[in-house]
Short mmCIF file of C-alpha atoms in Angstrom, two decimals:
data_model
loop_
_atom_site.label_atom_id
_atom_site.label_comp_id
_atom_site.label_asym_id
_atom_site.label_seq_id
_atom_site.Cartn_x
_atom_site.Cartn_y
_atom_site.Cartn_z
CA UNK A 1 -17.05 1.87 -20.96
CA UNK A 2 -14.66 1.62 -17.99
CA UNK A 3 -14.57 5.15 -17.23
CA UNK A 4 -18.58 5.35 -17.69
CA UNK A 5 -18.81 2.41 -15.21
CA UNK A 6 -16.51 4.23 -12.90
CA UNK A 7 -18.45 7.50 -12.88
CA UNK A 8 -21.82 5.49 -12.53
CA UNK A 9 -20.04 3.82 -9.26
CA UNK A 10 -19.03 7.21 -7.92
CA UNK A 11 -22.71 8.65 -8.56
CA UNK A 12 -24.15 5.60 -6.61
CA UNK A 13 -22.04 6.07 -3.76
CA UNK A 14 -22.54 9.78 -3.39
CA UNK A 15 -26.50 9.14 -3.78
CA UNK A 16 -26.45 6.39 -1.22
CA UNK A 17 -24.30 8.72 1.03
CA UNK A 18 -26.97 11.43 0.79
CA UNK A 19 -30.10 9.61 0.61
CA UNK A 20 -33.14 10.61 3.14
CA UNK A 21 -33.00 7.33 4.46
CA UNK A 22 -29.31 7.75 5.50
CA UNK A 23 -30.00 11.26 6.77
CA UNK A 24 -30.60 11.56 10.53
CA UNK A 25 -29.69 7.74 10.81
CA UNK A 26 -28.06 6.33 13.73
CA UNK A 27 -24.42 6.63 14.04
CA UNK A 28 -22.88 3.22 12.87
CA UNK A 29 -21.03 1.03 15.22
CA UNK A 30 -17.18 1.40 15.45
CA UNK A 31 -15.27 -1.12 13.63
CA UNK A 32 -11.79 -2.08 13.96
CA UNK A 33 -9.81 -3.38 10.90
CA UNK A 34 -6.37 -3.88 9.49
CA UNK A 35 -4.76 -3.16 5.98
CA UNK A 36 -1.75 -4.92 5.15
CA UNK A 37 0.68 -4.49 2.03
CA UNK A 38 2.58 -7.75 1.38
CA UNK A 39 5.16 -8.59 -1.56
CA UNK A 40 5.21 -12.38 -1.12
CA UNK A 41 8.01 -12.74 -3.58
CA UNK A 42 7.35 -15.00 -6.58
CA UNK A 43 9.38 -18.01 -5.58
CA UNK A 44 7.94 -18.38 -2.06
CA UNK A 45 5.72 -21.12 -1.09
CA UNK A 46 1.85 -20.54 -0.73
CA UNK A 47 1.99 -22.00 2.80
CA UNK A 48 4.47 -19.08 3.69
CA UNK A 49 1.82 -16.71 2.34
CA UNK A 50 -1.00 -18.34 4.06
CA UNK A 51 0.83 -18.27 7.56
CA UNK A 52 1.86 -14.57 7.33
CA UNK A 53 -1.69 -13.56 6.71
CA UNK A 54 -3.24 -15.82 9.43
CA UNK A 55 -0.62 -15.00 12.27
CA UNK A 56 -0.81 -11.22 11.59
CA UNK A 57 -4.74 -11.34 11.39
CA UNK A 58 -4.77 -9.13 8.42
CA UNK A 59 -8.35 -8.42 7.40
CA UNK A 60 -7.37 -6.76 4.09
CA UNK A 61 -4.12 -7.56 2.31
CA UNK A 62 -2.72 -5.99 -1.02
CA UNK A 63 -0.64 -8.56 -2.65
CA UNK A 64 2.19 -8.19 -4.90
CA UNK A 65 4.11 -10.81 -6.84
CA UNK A 66 1.16 -12.97 -6.25
CA UNK A 67 -0.28 -15.41 -9.16
CA UNK A 68 -3.90 -15.73 -9.74
CA UNK A 69 -3.50 -19.25 -8.40
CA UNK A 70 -1.72 -18.23 -5.29
CA UNK A 71 -4.07 -15.54 -4.46
CA UNK A 72 -7.16 -17.96 -4.93
CA UNK A 73 -5.51 -21.04 -2.87
CA UNK A 74 -4.77 -18.31 -0.12
CA UNK A 75 -8.26 -17.21 0.09
CA UNK A 76 -9.43 -20.57 0.05
CA UNK A 77 -7.41 -21.77 2.83
CA UNK A 78 -8.28 -18.55 5.09
CA UNK A 79 -12.05 -18.36 3.84
CA UNK A 80 -11.40 -14.92 2.58
CA UNK A 81 -12.79 -12.98 -0.30
CA UNK A 82 -10.36 -12.24 -2.98
CA UNK A 83 -9.88 -10.41 -6.31
CA UNK A 84 -7.06 -10.78 -8.59
CA UNK A 85 -6.18 -7.87 -10.99
CA UNK A 86 -5.50 -8.24 -14.67
CA UNK A 87 -2.81 -6.02 -16.30
CA UNK A 88 -3.12 -2.44 -15.75
CA UNK A 89 -1.31 0.71 -15.39
CA UNK A 90 -0.11 -0.07 -11.75
CA UNK A 91 0.60 -3.85 -12.29
CA UNK A 92 3.53 -5.48 -13.94
CA UNK A 93 1.90 -8.36 -15.37
CA UNK A 94 -1.24 -10.29 -15.70
CA UNK A 95 -0.54 -12.37 -12.67
CA UNK A 96 1.18 -10.08 -10.24
CA UNK A 97 -1.10 -8.18 -7.80
CA UNK A 98 -4.62 -8.79 -5.84
CA UNK A 99 -6.78 -8.16 -2.88
CA UNK A 100 -7.53 -10.62 0.17
CA UNK A 101 -10.26 -9.59 2.35
CA UNK A 102 -11.92 -11.21 5.44
CA UNK A 103 -15.01 -8.84 4.41
CA UNK A 104 -17.15 -9.09 1.36
CA UNK A 105 -15.68 -7.60 -1.98
CA UNK A 106 -18.00 -5.40 -3.95
CA UNK A 107 -17.40 -3.46 -6.92
CA UNK A 108 -14.14 -4.07 -8.77
CA UNK A 109 -12.19 -1.94 -10.81
CA UNK A 110 -8.70 -1.86 -12.44
CA UNK A 111 -6.28 -1.55 -9.55
CA UNK A 112 -8.97 -1.65 -6.61
CA UNK A 113 -11.80 -3.06 -5.15
CA UNK A 114 -14.62 -1.99 -2.81
CA UNK A 115 -14.65 -3.72 0.48
CA UNK A 116 -17.73 -3.59 2.98
CA UNK A 117 -16.89 -3.46 6.54
CA UNK A 118 -19.02 -5.30 9.22
CA UNK A 119 -20.89 -2.11 9.87
CA UNK A 120 -21.78 -1.56 6.32
CA UNK A 121 -19.25 1.11 5.74
CA UNK A 122 -17.70 0.61 2.47
CA UNK A 123 -13.76 1.64 1.72
CA UNK A 124 -11.70 1.24 -1.42
CA UNK A 125 -8.36 -0.72 -1.37
CA UNK A 126 -5.84 -0.62 -4.18
CA UNK A 127 -2.79 -2.87 -4.82
CA UNK A 128 0.03 -1.84 -7.21
CA UNK A 129 3.52 -3.13 -8.07
CA UNK A 130 5.37 -0.49 -9.86
CA UNK A 131 8.45 -0.93 -12.12
CA UNK A 132 11.68 -2.43 -10.35
CA UNK A 133 14.28 -1.09 -12.85
CA UNK A 134 16.04 1.22 -13.27
CA UNK A 135 16.35 1.22 -9.25
CA UNK A 136 17.68 4.58 -8.65
CA UNK A 137 19.29 4.03 -5.10
CA UNK A 138 21.16 1.31 -6.58
CA UNK A 139 22.18 3.85 -9.40
CA UNK A 140 23.25 6.28 -6.80
CA UNK A 141 25.31 3.47 -4.78
CA UNK A 142 27.03 2.79 -8.17
CA UNK A 143 27.96 6.25 -9.11
CA UNK A 144 25.40 6.29 -12.44
CA UNK A 145 23.31 8.93 -10.65
CA UNK A 146 25.28 11.79 -8.91
CA UNK A 147 22.54 14.45 -8.29
CA UNK A 148 18.73 14.53 -6.56
CA UNK A 149 17.47 16.01 -9.79
CA UNK A 150 18.83 13.14 -11.91
CA UNK A 151 17.27 10.73 -9.43
CA UNK A 152 14.16 12.38 -9.55
CA UNK A 153 14.02 12.66 -13.27
CA UNK A 154 14.93 9.01 -13.75
CA UNK A 155 12.13 7.96 -11.21
CA UNK A 156 9.50 10.07 -12.71
CA UNK A 157 10.03 8.84 -16.20
CA UNK A 158 9.96 5.21 -14.95
CA UNK A 159 7.08 5.16 -12.57
CA UNK A 160 4.66 8.25 -12.60
CA UNK A 161 3.12 6.98 -15.86
CA UNK A 162 2.27 3.84 -13.87
CA UNK A 163 0.87 5.47 -10.78
CA UNK A 164 -1.00 8.64 -12.22
CA UNK A 165 -3.87 6.44 -13.73
CA UNK A 166 -4.20 4.83 -10.22
CA UNK A 167 -4.38 8.37 -8.57
CA UNK A 168 -7.01 9.66 -10.94
CA UNK A 169 -9.38 6.82 -9.69
CA UNK A 170 -8.28 7.56 -6.11
CA UNK A 171 -8.86 11.14 -6.42
CA UNK A 172 -12.42 10.53 -7.84
CA UNK A 173 -13.13 8.28 -4.97
CA UNK A 174 -11.89 10.58 -2.54
CA UNK A 175 -13.90 13.54 -3.80
CA UNK A 176 -17.17 11.31 -3.59
CA UNK A 177 -16.20 10.68 0.02
CA UNK A 178 -14.94 7.30 -0.07
CA UNK A 179 -12.30 6.17 2.54
CA UNK A 180 -9.39 5.02 0.36
CA UNK A 181 -6.65 2.88 1.14
CA UNK A 182 -3.53 2.30 -1.23
CA UNK A 183 -1.08 -0.60 -0.73
CA UNK A 184 1.86 -1.37 -2.91
CA UNK A 185 5.65 -2.15 -3.66
CA UNK A 186 6.43 1.18 -5.32
CA UNK A 187 9.98 0.18 -5.93
CA UNK A 188 10.90 3.88 -5.20
CA UNK A 189 11.75 5.34 -1.65
CA UNK A 190 9.64 8.22 -0.15
CA UNK A 191 10.43 11.84 -0.20
CA UNK A 192 9.37 11.54 3.53
CA UNK A 193 12.28 9.66 4.37
CA UNK A 194 15.11 11.27 2.05
CA UNK A 195 14.98 14.46 3.58
CA UNK A 196 17.43 17.24 4.33
CA UNK A 197 17.18 16.17 7.90
CA UNK A 198 18.10 12.71 6.83
CA UNK A 199 20.90 13.66 4.68
CA UNK A 200 22.32 15.92 7.46
CA UNK A 201 22.49 12.65 9.56
CA UNK A 202 24.63 10.91 6.97
CA UNK A 203 21.60 8.65 5.82
CA UNK A 204 20.76 7.85 2.06
CA UNK A 205 24.11 8.98 0.68
CA UNK A 206 23.65 12.30 2.21
CA UNK A 207 21.15 13.20 -0.56
CA UNK A 208 17.68 14.83 -0.29
CA UNK A 209 15.31 13.51 -3.01
CA UNK A 210 11.91 14.54 -3.78
CA UNK A 211 10.87 10.87 -4.88
CA UNK A 212 8.17 11.35 -7.46
CA UNK A 213 5.69 8.62 -6.63
CA UNK A 214 5.43 9.17 -2.96
CA UNK A 215 5.13 13.05 -3.66
CA UNK A 216 2.48 12.38 -6.08
CA UNK A 217 0.42 10.22 -3.71
CA UNK A 218 0.50 12.64 -1.06
CA UNK A 219 -0.19 15.63 -3.21
CA UNK A 220 -3.51 13.71 -4.07
CA UNK A 221 -4.35 14.14 -0.45
CA UNK A 222 -3.36 10.63 0.95
CA UNK A 223 -1.29 10.06 4.18
CA UNK A 224 1.65 7.69 4.63
CA UNK A 225 0.38 5.51 7.32
CA UNK A 226 3.93 4.73 8.59
CA UNK A 227 4.95 8.26 8.50
CA UNK A 228 1.91 9.33 10.45
CA UNK A 229 2.68 7.00 13.01
CA UNK A 230 6.66 7.66 13.26
CA UNK A 231 7.02 11.22 11.88
CA UNK A 232 10.80 11.03 12.63
CA UNK A 233 12.32 9.59 9.53
CA UNK A 234 15.85 9.40 11.41
CA UNK A 235 14.81 7.64 14.43
CA UNK A 236 12.63 5.35 12.38
CA UNK A 237 13.63 4.56 8.98
CA UNK A 238 10.92 1.78 8.68
CA UNK A 239 13.04 -0.22 5.83
CA UNK A 240 10.98 -2.93 3.80
CA UNK A 241 13.80 -3.69 1.48
CA UNK A 242 14.98 -6.00 2.24
CA UNK A 243 14.76 -8.76 4.97
CA UNK A 244 17.91 -10.42 3.40
CA UNK A 245 21.17 -9.00 4.92
CA UNK A 246 24.06 -8.20 2.31
CA UNK A 247 27.09 -5.73 3.03
CA UNK A 248 26.45 -3.91 -0.35
CA UNK A 249 22.66 -3.48 -0.20
CA UNK A 250 20.79 -0.14 -0.12
CA UNK A 251 18.06 -0.81 2.50
CA UNK A 252 14.98 1.42 2.05
CA UNK A 253 11.12 1.93 2.64
CA UNK A 254 9.41 0.93 -0.56
CA UNK A 255 6.31 -0.83 0.74
CA UNK A 256 3.85 1.53 2.06
CA UNK A 257 0.21 1.83 3.01
CA UNK A 258 -1.35 5.13 2.32
CA UNK A 259 -4.86 6.26 3.60
CA UNK A 260 -7.42 8.80 3.09
CA UNK A 261 -10.16 8.42 5.59
CA UNK A 262 -12.70 10.61 7.52
CA UNK A 263 -11.52 12.61 10.33
CA UNK A 264 -13.13 10.59 13.02
CA UNK A 265 -11.42 7.32 11.92
CA UNK A 266 -8.37 6.48 13.90
CA UNK A 267 -5.06 5.28 12.72
CA UNK A 268 -3.97 2.83 15.69
CA UNK A 269 -0.72 1.34 14.89
CA UNK A 270 1.64 0.37 12.01
CA UNK A 271 3.94 -2.43 12.23
CA UNK A 272 6.61 -4.11 9.93
CA UNK A 273 6.30 -7.84 9.42
CA UNK A 274 9.46 -9.77 9.07
CA UNK A 275 11.68 -13.02 10.27
CA UNK A 276 12.84 -13.51 13.63
CA UNK A 277 16.12 -12.33 12.87
CA UNK A 278 15.06 -9.09 11.43
CA UNK A 279 14.11 -5.83 13.22
CA UNK A 280 10.36 -5.82 12.95
CA UNK A 281 7.57 -5.52 15.43
CA UNK A 282 6.14 -8.71 14.09
CA UNK A 283 8.55 -12.04 13.48
CA UNK A 284 7.07 -14.84 12.03
CA UNK A 285 9.32 -18.03 11.68
CA UNK A 286 9.61 -19.23 8.25
CA UNK A 287 8.88 -16.02 6.56
CA UNK A 288 10.20 -16.23 3.26
CA UNK A 289 9.75 -13.02 1.33
CA UNK A 290 12.55 -10.63 0.62
CA UNK A 291 10.21 -7.88 1.54
CA UNK A 292 8.84 -6.70 5.06
CA UNK A 293 5.10 -6.55 4.94
CA UNK A 294 3.49 -3.28 6.64
CA UNK A 295 0.33 -3.75 8.54
CA UNK A 296 -1.78 -0.79 9.77
CA UNK A 297 -4.62 -0.96 12.37
CA UNK A 298 -7.67 1.38 11.97
CA UNK A 299 -10.85 2.05 13.70
CA UNK A 300 -13.92 3.88 12.36
CA UNK A 301 -16.55 6.37 13.88
CA UNK A 302 -14.24 7.65 16.91
CA UNK A 303 -15.54 10.30 19.00
#
């Protein structure tokens, strides 16, 4: 029944976009909006979550490690719409991920929701939290994994079964012409970071790895917002794990906003959010999460 409902949603979206009423209509006004991916950390305070979203001004936030109660309390405090996801392929538990939105939320499905922008445009927004262990960068550090092929196999066995059902829904939406934004803590680095160029610059244990989750997302046709804004993976590593400083830590970029949008929409900026002592563009006193948040700014209907 879920699949039938999803197919009907796609048919409705297609018919609305191609109806005679919409043909020849005036171009919609340009709207600017932001999408943030934010792993809040289970043990942090609700007050810190509210403060981060308020100070960044995020319009739409994909949350990870957030209970239903935290999501609802945060939404109530900010006057936002919200949806908390139940257990699904891209979520670790019943109380783990959700969406907060300044704008109305419409259709809801397993890992995503439809959001209506102020000009009437509808976008799909997803939030996922993939398995944390085994965490291959730690295994490489500790000598448990010695080759890129072994890292790719281990990561693929762990997380591809989780992300693939989500990508099937995203692919259907993209084929229907719906702009889609995927937020998440993927608990896996990006193949756009662990490149030959990075390895030659003694980054990432001098190992080039085709990390399977990021590759699967990009192969679907989505773009990595951070890498679109900062294509040089050596100059801008964009780490999101972790805000905590430790001598033996493996710092990496595992929180990503992906985008699939019309050609006349623009990505305006991508910023990391962290503590005053962190190397981030947005610094929030009292920021409690062990992950940097990532916030991307967009505008619609550009010439």
